[in-house]
Amino acid sequence: MPKLITECHLPSLSRDQPLTPPPDWARKLLESGAALVMLDGFDELPEDKRPQVSRWISAQMQQYRESVFIVTSRPAGFKDYVAQRPAIPIFVNKFSPDQQEKFIRRWYLCQERCCRSTKQLRQAREVAKARADQLIAQLQQRSELGHMAENPLLLNMLTTCHRFDPSRELPKQRIDLYRGICKLQLDDRPRARLIQMPLPFEQSQVILQQVALAMVRANQFKIEQQNLLKFLERQSIFQQEDVEAAGWLKQIVEVGELLVEREPGEYEFPHLSFQGFFAATQLAGWQTSQNNFQTSARLILQNWNSAVWRETVLLYTAQLSPSRLDQVVREACELGSEAAALAVVCLEEYPRSEKVSDELKALAQTVKYQQLEELLKAQQWREADEETYRLMITTVGKEDGQCFDRGDLENFPCEDLRTIDQLWVKYSNGKWGFSVQKRIWQECGSPIGTDGNWKKFADRVGWRKQGGWVHCLNLTFDLQKSPRGEFPSVCLVFWAVSWDGERVGYMLPNLFSRAETCEL
């Protein structure tokens, strides 16, 4: 670690005036606990390298335990962290409505101030307020926009589109938002700035699609300049239009901003989702002929459960015709419960939802819960408990390891809640399930908080014994010996709440209230 800091990191900070730290500076800094080390993008490593790198990271954390280490990763990629993990997992939450409004107002004020002199500050504030008010009103009036605005990247894209043309209706779907941003960056903005791009917008987008697909197929997030230029020079469009690949790349980076050079001589898309969009659009374009469609569908299905391919899968299916979508989703459901869960998301994000048959939606839902049913049927109660948590947390759009908030529970889909409950009730002979727990909760006076009635409820379902809270590992997991209502267990379904029962008493009633609404 000290060598990495002094020989690789420090030289990149100042090229004009090289930094020359004292001997052993980095080691002493790490050992003293004065260092804050961030290792960014663990998921961007090749899959086969992640276990080895995870062991190296954990070794550094052990050796320099006085310092603070932060490892960032998308959740799906972090599953390959096989060594001892950092002690405190932290997830990025969705933007709340208040946070969305603050972001929009500050973003607009920053943009308007940047394009005006200091003497025009009052005008900048007035324009920023008016534009921000208009955009916020749209988000409040259109639920599909409000949903996208929960994502910081998508909110930034929405504000960018809105500022360029406030009179234009904002995209309704995520796929349309990406299309709009690409046209804005490659066509509308350059024309507004009187900049001549080397190639027309449509041709540049096709090239970016080809680059993205090649990178996704190679499980790459970054590509070296030499390899990128070789790839570009093989594209016939540059010879046909008499355009230099290097000149095109320079304009795409500096003007279009759809490729970025974060490290010298190394390029990547501004966000993984852009890479997924371009790759998906390239593959979706093959659906015009049956043979090409079969090729693209086969490639998608082979990588359906791969974390690297997730955005590509979602944005590919969003661009399929209804009949093609039906075919791909049915084949994906044959891959098992995890694949079916992603298929459900694909159907939810499909722009023409009215064209999706109820039978196809039901099939995906059934297969999604197949693994849970098999575990319950085999009386593998602990594993079924874990699968219940996984299904519920992914259903509300979060990742394995995250926690629920009140909104997740108050708005949990009734169909999913009924399915989980019915499976637990069926295979426990009516002993377990949310509906069983709800009735016991009602018999105890429907307690909220940590009063005596809440503890009485916990005593009855076996979560408290002899006045103390039972850890989830010490629950009974025995159909004959377990109390009525013990499962699904609170420590797995409510993963991140403290196991002293304090917050549980405030959170769980939201689910029981939802169970009443859903008529469990």
Coordinates of C-alpha atoms in Angstrom, one line a residue:
M1 CA 0.0 0.0 0.0
P2 CA 2.7 2.6 0.8
K3 CA 4.4 1.8 -2.5
L4 CA 1.1 2.1 -4.4
I5 CA 0.5 5.5 -2.8
T6 CA 4.0 7.0 -3.4
E7 CA 4.8 5.5 -6.8
C8 CA 1.4 5.5 -8.5
H9 CA -1.0 7.8 -6.8
L10 CA 1.1 10.8 -5.8
P11 CA 2.6 11.3 -9.3
S12 CA -0.9 11.5 -10.8
L13 CA -1.8 14.4 -8.5
S14 CA 0.7 17.0 -9.8
R15 CA 2.5 16.5 -13.1
D16 CA 3.9 20.0 -13.4
Q17 CA 5.5 20.0 -9.9
P18 CA 6.2 16.4 -8.9
L19 CA 5.5 15.7 -5.2
T20 CA 8.5 14.3 -3.3
P21 CA 7.3 13.0 0.1
P22 CA 9.9 12.3 2.9
P23 CA 11.1 8.7 3.2
D24 CA 8.5 6.3 4.7
W25 CA 5.9 9.1 4.6
A26 CA 3.1 6.9 3.3
R27 CA 3.8 4.0 5.7
K28 CA 4.0 6.3 8.7
L29 CA 0.7 8.0 7.7
L30 CA -1.0 4.6 7.4
E31 CA 0.3 3.3 10.7
S32 CA -0.5 6.4 12.6
G33 CA -4.2 6.2 11.6
A34 CA -4.1 9.6 9.9
A35 CA -4.9 8.2 6.5
L36 CA -8.3 7.9 4.8
V37 CA -8.0 5.4 1.9
M38 CA -10.7 5.1 -0.7
L39 CA -10.5 2.2 -3.2
D40 CA -13.0 3.0 -5.8
G41 CA -14.8 0.7 -8.2
F42 CA -14.2 -2.9 -6.9
D43 CA -16.9 -4.1 -9.3
E44 CA -15.0 -2.7 -12.3
L45 CA -12.3 -5.3 -11.9
P46 CA -12.4 -8.3 -14.1
E47 CA -14.5 -11.0 -12.4
D48 CA -11.5 -13.5 -12.2
K49 CA -9.4 -10.8 -10.5
R50 CA -11.8 -9.8 -7.7
P51 CA -11.1 -12.6 -5.2
Q52 CA -7.4 -12.0 -5.4
V53 CA -7.8 -8.2 -5.0
S54 CA -10.2 -8.6 -2.2
R55 CA -7.7 -10.6 -0.2
W56 CA -5.0 -8.0 -0.9
I57 CA -7.4 -5.2 0.3
S58 CA -8.3 -7.1 3.5
A59 CA -4.6 -7.7 4.2
Q60 CA -3.9 -3.9 3.9
M61 CA -6.8 -3.2 6.3
Q62 CA -5.5 -5.6 8.8
Q63 CA -1.9 -4.3 8.5
Y64 CA -2.9 -0.7 8.8
R65 CA -6.0 -1.1 11.0
E66 CA -5.6 2.3 12.6
S67 CA -6.5 4.0 9.3
V68 CA -9.9 4.2 7.7
F69 CA -10.5 2.3 4.5
I70 CA -13.5 2.8 2.1
V71 CA -14.2 0.3 -0.7
T72 CA -16.8 1.3 -3.2
S73 CA -18.6 -1.1 -5.5
R74 CA -21.9 -1.8 -7.1
P75 CA -23.7 -4.4 -5.0
A76 CA -23.7 -7.1 -7.6
G77 CA -19.9 -6.9 -8.1
F78 CA -19.2 -6.9 -4.4
K79 CA -20.5 -10.5 -4.1
D80 CA -17.1 -11.5 -5.4
Y81 CA -15.4 -10.0 -2.4
V82 CA -14.4 -13.3 -0.8
A83 CA -12.0 -12.1 1.9
Q84 CA -13.0 -10.6 5.3
R85 CA -15.2 -7.7 4.3
P86 CA -15.1 -4.1 5.6
A87 CA -16.9 -3.8 8.9
I88 CA -19.7 -1.4 8.0
P89 CA -21.7 -1.7 4.8
I90 CA -23.2 1.6 3.6
F91 CA -25.6 1.8 0.6
V92 CA -26.5 4.9 -1.5
N93 CA -30.1 5.7 -0.9
K94 CA -32.6 7.0 -3.4
F95 CA -33.1 10.8 -3.6
S96 CA -36.1 11.8 -1.5
P97 CA -38.4 14.5 -2.9
D98 CA -36.7 17.2 -0.7
Q99 CA -33.3 16.1 -1.9
Q100 CA -34.5 16.2 -5.5
E101 CA -35.7 19.7 -5.1
K102 CA -32.5 20.9 -3.4
F103 CA -30.4 19.3 -6.2
I104 CA -32.5 20.9 -9.0
R105 CA -32.4 24.4 -7.4
R106 CA -28.7 24.2 -6.8
W107 CA -27.9 22.7 -10.2
Y108 CA -29.9 25.4 -12.0
L109 CA -28.4 28.2 -10.0
C110 CA -24.9 26.9 -10.7
Q111 CA -25.6 26.6 -14.4
E112 CA -27.1 30.1 -14.7
R113 CA -24.3 31.7 -12.7
C114 CA -21.6 30.1 -14.8
C115 CA -23.0 31.6 -18.0
R116 CA -23.4 35.1 -16.6
S117 CA -21.1 37.8 -15.2
T118 CA -21.1 38.6 -11.5
K119 CA -23.1 41.7 -12.3
Q120 CA -26.0 39.5 -13.5
L121 CA -26.3 37.4 -10.3
R122 CA -29.8 38.6 -9.6
Q123 CA -30.9 37.7 -13.1
A124 CA -29.2 34.3 -12.7
R125 CA -31.2 33.6 -9.5
E126 CA -34.5 34.7 -11.1
V127 CA -34.0 32.4 -14.1
A128 CA -32.8 29.5 -12.0
K129 CA -35.8 29.8 -9.7
A130 CA -38.3 29.9 -12.6
R131 CA -36.7 27.0 -14.4
A132 CA -36.4 24.9 -11.3
D133 CA -40.0 25.6 -10.3
Q134 CA -41.1 24.4 -13.7
L135 CA -39.2 21.2 -13.6
I136 CA -40.2 20.4 -10.0
A137 CA -43.8 20.9 -10.9
Q138 CA -43.4 18.4 -13.7
L139 CA -41.9 15.8 -11.4
Q140 CA -44.7 16.2 -8.9
Q141 CA -47.4 15.9 -11.6
R142 CA -46.0 13.0 -13.5
S143 CA -45.3 9.9 -11.4
E144 CA -43.1 8.2 -14.0
L145 CA -40.7 11.3 -13.8
G146 CA -40.7 11.3 -10.1
H147 CA -39.7 7.6 -10.1
M148 CA -36.7 8.4 -12.4
A149 CA -35.8 11.4 -10.3
E150 CA -35.0 9.2 -7.3
N151 CA -31.8 8.2 -9.1
P152 CA -29.1 10.9 -9.0
L153 CA -27.8 10.1 -12.5
L154 CA -31.2 10.1 -14.1
L155 CA -32.2 13.3 -12.3
N156 CA -29.0 15.0 -13.6
M157 CA -30.0 13.8 -17.1
L158 CA -33.6 15.1 -16.7
T159 CA -32.4 18.6 -15.6
T160 CA -29.9 18.7 -18.5
C161 CA -32.7 17.9 -21.0
H162 CA -35.0 20.4 -19.4
R163 CA -32.5 23.3 -19.3
F164 CA -31.7 22.9 -23.0
D165 CA -35.3 23.1 -24.0
P166 CA -37.8 23.8 -21.2
S167 CA -40.7 23.7 -23.6
R168 CA -40.1 20.1 -24.7
E169 CA -41.9 17.4 -22.9
L170 CA -39.5 15.3 -20.8
P171 CA -39.1 11.6 -21.7
K172 CA -41.5 9.2 -20.0
Q173 CA -39.3 6.1 -19.9
R174 CA -35.7 5.5 -18.9
I175 CA -34.8 4.2 -22.4
D176 CA -36.2 7.4 -24.0
L177 CA -34.2 9.5 -21.5
Y178 CA -30.9 7.9 -22.7
R179 CA -31.9 8.4 -26.3
G180 CA -32.7 12.1 -25.6
I181 CA -29.4 12.7 -23.8
C182 CA -27.4 11.1 -26.7
K183 CA -29.0 13.3 -29.2
L184 CA -28.6 16.3 -27.0
Q185 CA -24.8 15.6 -26.5
L186 CA -24.0 14.6 -30.1
D187 CA -26.3 16.8 -32.1
D188 CA -28.4 19.5 -30.4
R189 CA -25.8 21.1 -28.1
P190 CA -23.0 21.1 -30.7
R191 CA -25.3 22.8 -33.2
A192 CA -26.4 25.3 -30.7
R193 CA -22.7 26.1 -30.0
L194 CA -22.0 26.2 -33.8
I195 CA -19.6 23.2 -33.4
Q196 CA -19.2 21.0 -36.5
M197 CA -19.0 17.3 -35.4
P198 CA -16.9 15.0 -37.6
L199 CA -19.8 12.6 -38.2
P200 CA -23.6 13.0 -38.1
F201 CA -25.3 12.1 -34.8
E202 CA -26.7 8.8 -36.1
Q203 CA -23.3 7.5 -37.3
S204 CA -21.5 8.5 -34.1
Q205 CA -24.1 6.7 -32.0
V206 CA -23.7 3.5 -34.1
I207 CA -19.9 3.7 -33.5
L208 CA -20.4 4.2 -29.7
Q209 CA -22.8 1.2 -29.8
Q210 CA -20.2 -1.0 -31.4
V211 CA -17.5 0.1 -28.9
A212 CA -19.9 -0.5 -26.0
L213 CA -20.9 -4.0 -27.2
A214 CA -17.3 -5.0 -27.6
M215 CA -16.5 -3.8 -24.1
V216 CA -19.5 -5.6 -22.5
R217 CA -18.7 -8.8 -24.3
A218 CA -15.1 -8.6 -23.0
N219 CA -16.4 -7.7 -19.5
Q220 CA -14.5 -4.4 -19.7
F221 CA -15.4 -1.0 -18.2
K222 CA -12.3 0.7 -19.5
I223 CA -10.3 0.5 -22.8
E224 CA -6.8 1.8 -23.5
Q225 CA -6.4 4.4 -26.1
Q226 CA -4.2 2.2 -28.4
N227 CA -6.8 -0.6 -28.4
L228 CA -9.7 1.9 -28.9
L229 CA -8.1 3.6 -31.9
K230 CA -7.4 0.2 -33.5
F231 CA -11.0 -0.8 -33.0
L232 CA -12.2 2.5 -34.5
E233 CA -9.9 2.3 -37.5
R234 CA -11.5 -1.0 -38.4
Q235 CA -14.9 0.7 -38.8
S236 CA -15.5 1.3 -42.5
I237 CA -17.4 4.6 -41.8
F238 CA -14.2 6.5 -41.2
Q239 CA -12.8 5.5 -44.6
Q240 CA -16.1 6.2 -46.3
E241 CA -16.5 9.7 -44.7
D242 CA -12.7 10.5 -44.8
V243 CA -12.6 11.1 -41.1
E244 CA -9.7 10.4 -38.8
A245 CA -10.6 8.1 -35.9
A246 CA -8.4 10.1 -33.5
G247 CA -10.1 13.3 -34.4
W248 CA -13.5 11.8 -34.0
L249 CA -12.5 10.4 -30.6
K250 CA -11.2 13.9 -29.5
Q251 CA -14.6 15.5 -30.3
I252 CA -16.6 12.7 -28.6
V253 CA -14.6 13.3 -25.4
E254 CA -14.4 17.1 -25.4
V255 CA -17.8 18.0 -27.0
G256 CA -20.1 15.0 -26.8
E257 CA -18.8 13.9 -23.4
L258 CA -20.1 10.4 -24.0
L259 CA -16.6 8.9 -23.6
V260 CA -14.3 10.2 -20.8
E261 CA -10.6 10.0 -20.2
R262 CA -10.4 9.8 -16.4
E263 CA -6.9 8.4 -16.5
P264 CA -4.3 9.4 -19.2
G265 CA -4.7 7.1 -22.3
E266 CA -7.7 5.2 -20.8
Y267 CA -11.3 5.7 -21.9
E268 CA -14.7 4.7 -20.5
F269 CA -18.3 5.7 -20.7
P270 CA -19.4 8.4 -18.3
H271 CA -21.5 5.8 -16.4
L272 CA -21.9 2.1 -16.6
S273 CA -25.5 2.6 -17.6
F274 CA -24.5 4.5 -20.8
Q275 CA -22.3 1.5 -21.8
G276 CA -25.3 -0.7 -21.2
F277 CA -27.6 1.5 -23.2
F278 CA -25.3 1.6 -26.2
A279 CA -24.6 -2.1 -26.1
A280 CA -28.3 -2.8 -25.7
T281 CA -29.3 -0.6 -28.6
Q282 CA -26.7 -2.3 -30.9
L283 CA -28.2 -5.7 -30.0
A284 CA -31.8 -4.6 -30.2
G285 CA -31.1 -3.3 -33.7
W286 CA -30.5 -6.9 -34.8
Q287 CA -34.2 -7.9 -34.3
T288 CA -35.2 -6.9 -37.8
S289 CA -34.2 -10.4 -39.1
Q290 CA -34.9 -13.7 -37.4
N291 CA -31.3 -15.0 -37.6
N292 CA -29.8 -11.8 -36.2
F293 CA -32.4 -11.6 -33.4
Q294 CA -31.6 -15.2 -32.4
T295 CA -28.0 -14.3 -32.2
S296 CA -28.6 -11.2 -30.0
A297 CA -31.2 -13.0 -27.8
R298 CA -28.8 -15.9 -27.3
L299 CA -26.0 -13.6 -26.2
I300 CA -28.4 -11.8 -23.8
L301 CA -29.6 -15.0 -22.3
Q302 CA -26.1 -16.4 -21.9
N303 CA -25.3 -13.4 -19.7
W304 CA -28.7 -12.8 -18.1
N305 CA -27.5 -13.2 -14.6
S306 CA -24.1 -11.4 -15.0
A307 CA -23.8 -8.2 -13.0
V308 CA -21.8 -6.6 -15.9
W309 CA -24.7 -7.3 -18.3
R310 CA -27.6 -6.1 -16.0
E311 CA -28.1 -2.7 -17.6
T312 CA -27.7 -4.1 -21.1
V313 CA -30.3 -6.8 -20.4
L314 CA -32.8 -4.2 -19.0
L315 CA -32.3 -1.7 -21.8
Y316 CA -32.2 -4.4 -24.5
T317 CA -35.6 -5.8 -23.5
A318 CA -37.0 -2.3 -23.3
Q319 CA -36.4 -1.9 -27.1
L320 CA -37.8 -5.3 -28.2
S321 CA -41.2 -5.7 -30.0
P322 CA -43.8 -7.3 -27.8
S323 CA -43.5 -10.7 -29.5
R324 CA -39.7 -10.7 -29.2
L325 CA -40.0 -9.6 -25.6
D326 CA -42.4 -12.5 -24.9
Q327 CA -39.9 -15.0 -26.4
V328 CA -36.9 -13.7 -24.5
V329 CA -38.7 -13.5 -21.1
R330 CA -40.0 -17.0 -21.4
E331 CA -36.5 -18.4 -22.2
A332 CA -35.1 -16.3 -19.3
C333 CA -37.7 -17.8 -16.9
E334 CA -36.3 -21.3 -17.7
L335 CA -33.0 -20.2 -16.1
G336 CA -34.4 -20.2 -12.6
S337 CA -35.7 -17.9 -9.8
E338 CA -32.9 -15.3 -10.0
A339 CA -33.3 -14.9 -13.7
A340 CA -37.1 -14.7 -13.3
A341 CA -36.7 -11.9 -10.8
L342 CA -34.8 -9.8 -13.4
A343 CA -37.4 -10.8 -16.0
V344 CA -40.1 -9.2 -13.7
V345 CA -38.1 -6.0 -13.7
C346 CA -37.8 -6.1 -17.5
L347 CA -41.6 -6.4 -17.8
E348 CA -42.1 -3.5 -15.3
E349 CA -39.7 -1.2 -17.3
Y350 CA -41.1 -2.2 -20.7
P351 CA -42.4 1.1 -22.3
R352 CA -45.4 -0.6 -23.9
S353 CA -46.7 -2.3 -20.7
E354 CA -50.2 -2.6 -22.1
K355 CA -48.8 -5.0 -24.8
V356 CA -47.5 -7.5 -22.1
S357 CA -49.9 -10.3 -21.5
D358 CA -51.1 -11.1 -18.1
E359 CA -50.1 -14.7 -18.7
L360 CA -46.5 -13.7 -19.2
K361 CA -46.4 -11.6 -16.1
A362 CA -47.9 -14.5 -14.1
L363 CA -45.3 -16.9 -15.5
A364 CA -42.4 -14.6 -14.4
Q365 CA -43.9 -14.1 -10.9
T366 CA -44.4 -17.9 -10.5
V367 CA -40.8 -18.7 -11.5
K368 CA -39.5 -15.9 -9.3
Y369 CA -40.8 -17.7 -6.2
Q370 CA -39.9 -21.2 -7.4
Q371 CA -36.7 -21.3 -5.3
L372 CA -38.6 -20.2 -2.1
E373 CA -41.2 -22.9 -2.7
E374 CA -38.6 -25.6 -3.2
L375 CA -36.8 -24.6 0.1
L376 CA -40.1 -24.6 2.0
K377 CA -41.2 -27.9 0.5
A378 CA -37.9 -29.4 1.6
Q379 CA -38.3 -27.9 5.1
Q380 CA -35.1 -25.9 4.8
W381 CA -36.5 -23.2 7.0
R382 CA -33.3 -21.2 7.5
E383 CA -32.6 -21.0 3.8
A384 CA -36.2 -20.2 3.1
D385 CA -36.0 -17.3 5.6
E386 CA -33.0 -15.9 3.8
E387 CA -34.6 -16.3 0.4
T388 CA -37.7 -14.5 1.7
Y389 CA -35.5 -11.5 2.7
R390 CA -33.8 -11.6 -0.7
L391 CA -37.1 -11.7 -2.6
M392 CA -38.6 -8.9 -0.6
I393 CA -35.6 -6.5 -0.7
T394 CA -35.2 -6.9 -4.5
T395 CA -38.9 -6.5 -5.0
V396 CA -38.7 -3.0 -3.6
G397 CA -35.8 -2.2 -5.9
K398 CA -33.0 -2.6 -3.4
E399 CA -30.0 -4.9 -3.2
D400 CA -29.2 -7.9 -1.0
G401 CA -27.8 -6.5 2.3
Q402 CA -29.9 -3.3 2.3
C403 CA -32.6 -2.5 4.8
F404 CA -36.3 -1.6 4.4
D405 CA -37.7 1.7 5.2
R406 CA -41.3 2.5 6.1
G407 CA -42.2 3.4 2.6
D408 CA -41.0 0.0 1.3
L409 CA -43.3 -1.8 3.7
E410 CA -46.3 0.5 3.4
N411 CA -46.3 0.2 -0.4
F412 CA -45.0 -3.4 -0.7
P413 CA -46.9 -5.0 -3.7
C414 CA -49.9 -6.9 -2.5
E415 CA -49.4 -9.7 -5.1
D416 CA -45.9 -10.4 -3.9
L417 CA -46.9 -10.2 -0.2
R418 CA -49.7 -12.7 -0.8
T419 CA -47.5 -15.1 -2.7
I420 CA -44.9 -15.2 0.1
D421 CA -47.5 -15.5 2.7
Q422 CA -49.4 -18.3 0.9
L423 CA -46.2 -20.3 0.4
W424 CA -45.2 -20.1 4.1
V425 CA -48.7 -20.9 5.3
K426 CA -49.0 -23.9 2.9
Y427 CA -45.8 -25.6 3.8
S428 CA -46.0 -24.9 7.5
N429 CA -49.5 -26.3 7.7
G430 CA -50.8 -22.9 8.7
K431 CA -48.3 -22.3 11.5
W432 CA -46.1 -19.6 9.9
G433 CA -46.6 -16.7 7.5
F434 CA -47.3 -12.9 7.6
S435 CA -51.0 -13.5 7.9
V436 CA -50.4 -15.7 11.0
Q437 CA -48.2 -13.1 12.5
K438 CA -50.7 -10.3 11.7
R439 CA -53.5 -12.1 13.7
I440 CA -51.2 -12.6 16.7
W441 CA -50.2 -9.0 16.5
Q442 CA -53.9 -8.0 16.5
E443 CA -54.6 -10.3 19.5
C444 CA -51.8 -8.4 21.3
G445 CA -53.6 -5.1 20.7
S446 CA -51.8 -4.1 17.4
P447 CA -48.9 -2.6 19.3
I448 CA -46.7 0.1 17.8
G449 CA -43.3 0.9 19.5
T450 CA -41.7 -0.9 22.3
D451 CA -44.4 -1.1 24.9
G452 CA -45.4 -4.2 26.9
N453 CA -47.8 -5.4 24.2
W454 CA -45.1 -5.4 21.6
K455 CA -42.9 -7.5 23.9
K456 CA -45.9 -9.8 24.5
F457 CA -46.2 -10.3 20.7
A458 CA -42.4 -11.0 20.5
D459 CA -42.7 -13.5 23.3
R460 CA -45.6 -15.3 21.6
V461 CA -43.8 -15.8 18.3
G462 CA -40.5 -16.8 19.9
W463 CA -38.4 -13.7 19.1
R464 CA -38.0 -13.1 22.9
K465 CA -37.3 -15.7 25.5
Q466 CA -36.7 -15.3 29.2
G467 CA -36.9 -11.5 28.8
G468 CA -34.2 -11.2 26.2
W469 CA -34.2 -11.0 22.4
V470 CA -33.2 -14.2 20.6
H471 CA -30.6 -13.9 17.8
C472 CA -31.8 -15.1 14.4
L473 CA -29.2 -17.9 14.5
N474 CA -30.7 -19.2 17.7
L475 CA -34.3 -19.4 16.5
T476 CA -35.9 -22.9 16.6
F477 CA -36.2 -23.7 12.9
D478 CA -38.3 -26.7 13.7
L479 CA -41.9 -27.1 12.6
Q480 CA -42.8 -29.2 15.6
K481 CA -41.1 -27.2 18.3
S482 CA -41.2 -23.6 16.9
P483 CA -43.9 -21.3 18.2
R484 CA -46.8 -20.3 16.0
G485 CA -45.8 -17.2 13.9
E486 CA -42.0 -17.5 14.4
F487 CA -41.3 -17.2 10.6
P488 CA -40.6 -15.3 8.4
S489 CA -38.2 -14.1 11.1
V490 CA -37.7 -10.4 11.8
C491 CA -33.9 -10.5 11.8
L492 CA -33.8 -11.8 8.2
V493 CA -36.8 -9.9 6.7
F494 CA -35.7 -6.7 8.5
W495 CA -32.0 -7.2 8.0
A496 CA -30.6 -3.9 9.0
V497 CA -32.7 -3.1 12.1
S498 CA -31.1 -3.5 15.5
W499 CA -31.7 -6.9 17.1
D500 CA -32.7 -5.4 20.4
G501 CA -36.3 -5.0 19.2
E502 CA -36.3 -1.3 19.6
R503 CA -36.7 -0.3 16.0
V504 CA -38.4 -3.5 15.1
G505 CA -41.5 -2.5 17.1
Y506 CA -41.8 0.7 15.0
M507 CA -41.1 -1.0 11.6
L508 CA -43.0 -4.3 11.7
P509 CA -46.5 -2.8 12.2
N510 CA -46.1 -1.1 8.8
L511 CA -46.0 -4.6 7.2
F512 CA -48.9 -5.9 9.2
S513 CA -50.9 -2.8 8.2
R514 CA -50.0 -3.6 4.6
A515 CA -51.1 -7.2 5.2
E516 CA -54.5 -5.9 6.3
T517 CA -54.8 -3.7 3.2
C518 CA -53.8 -6.6 1.0
E519 CA -56.4 -8.8 2.8
L520 CA -54.0 -11.5 3.9

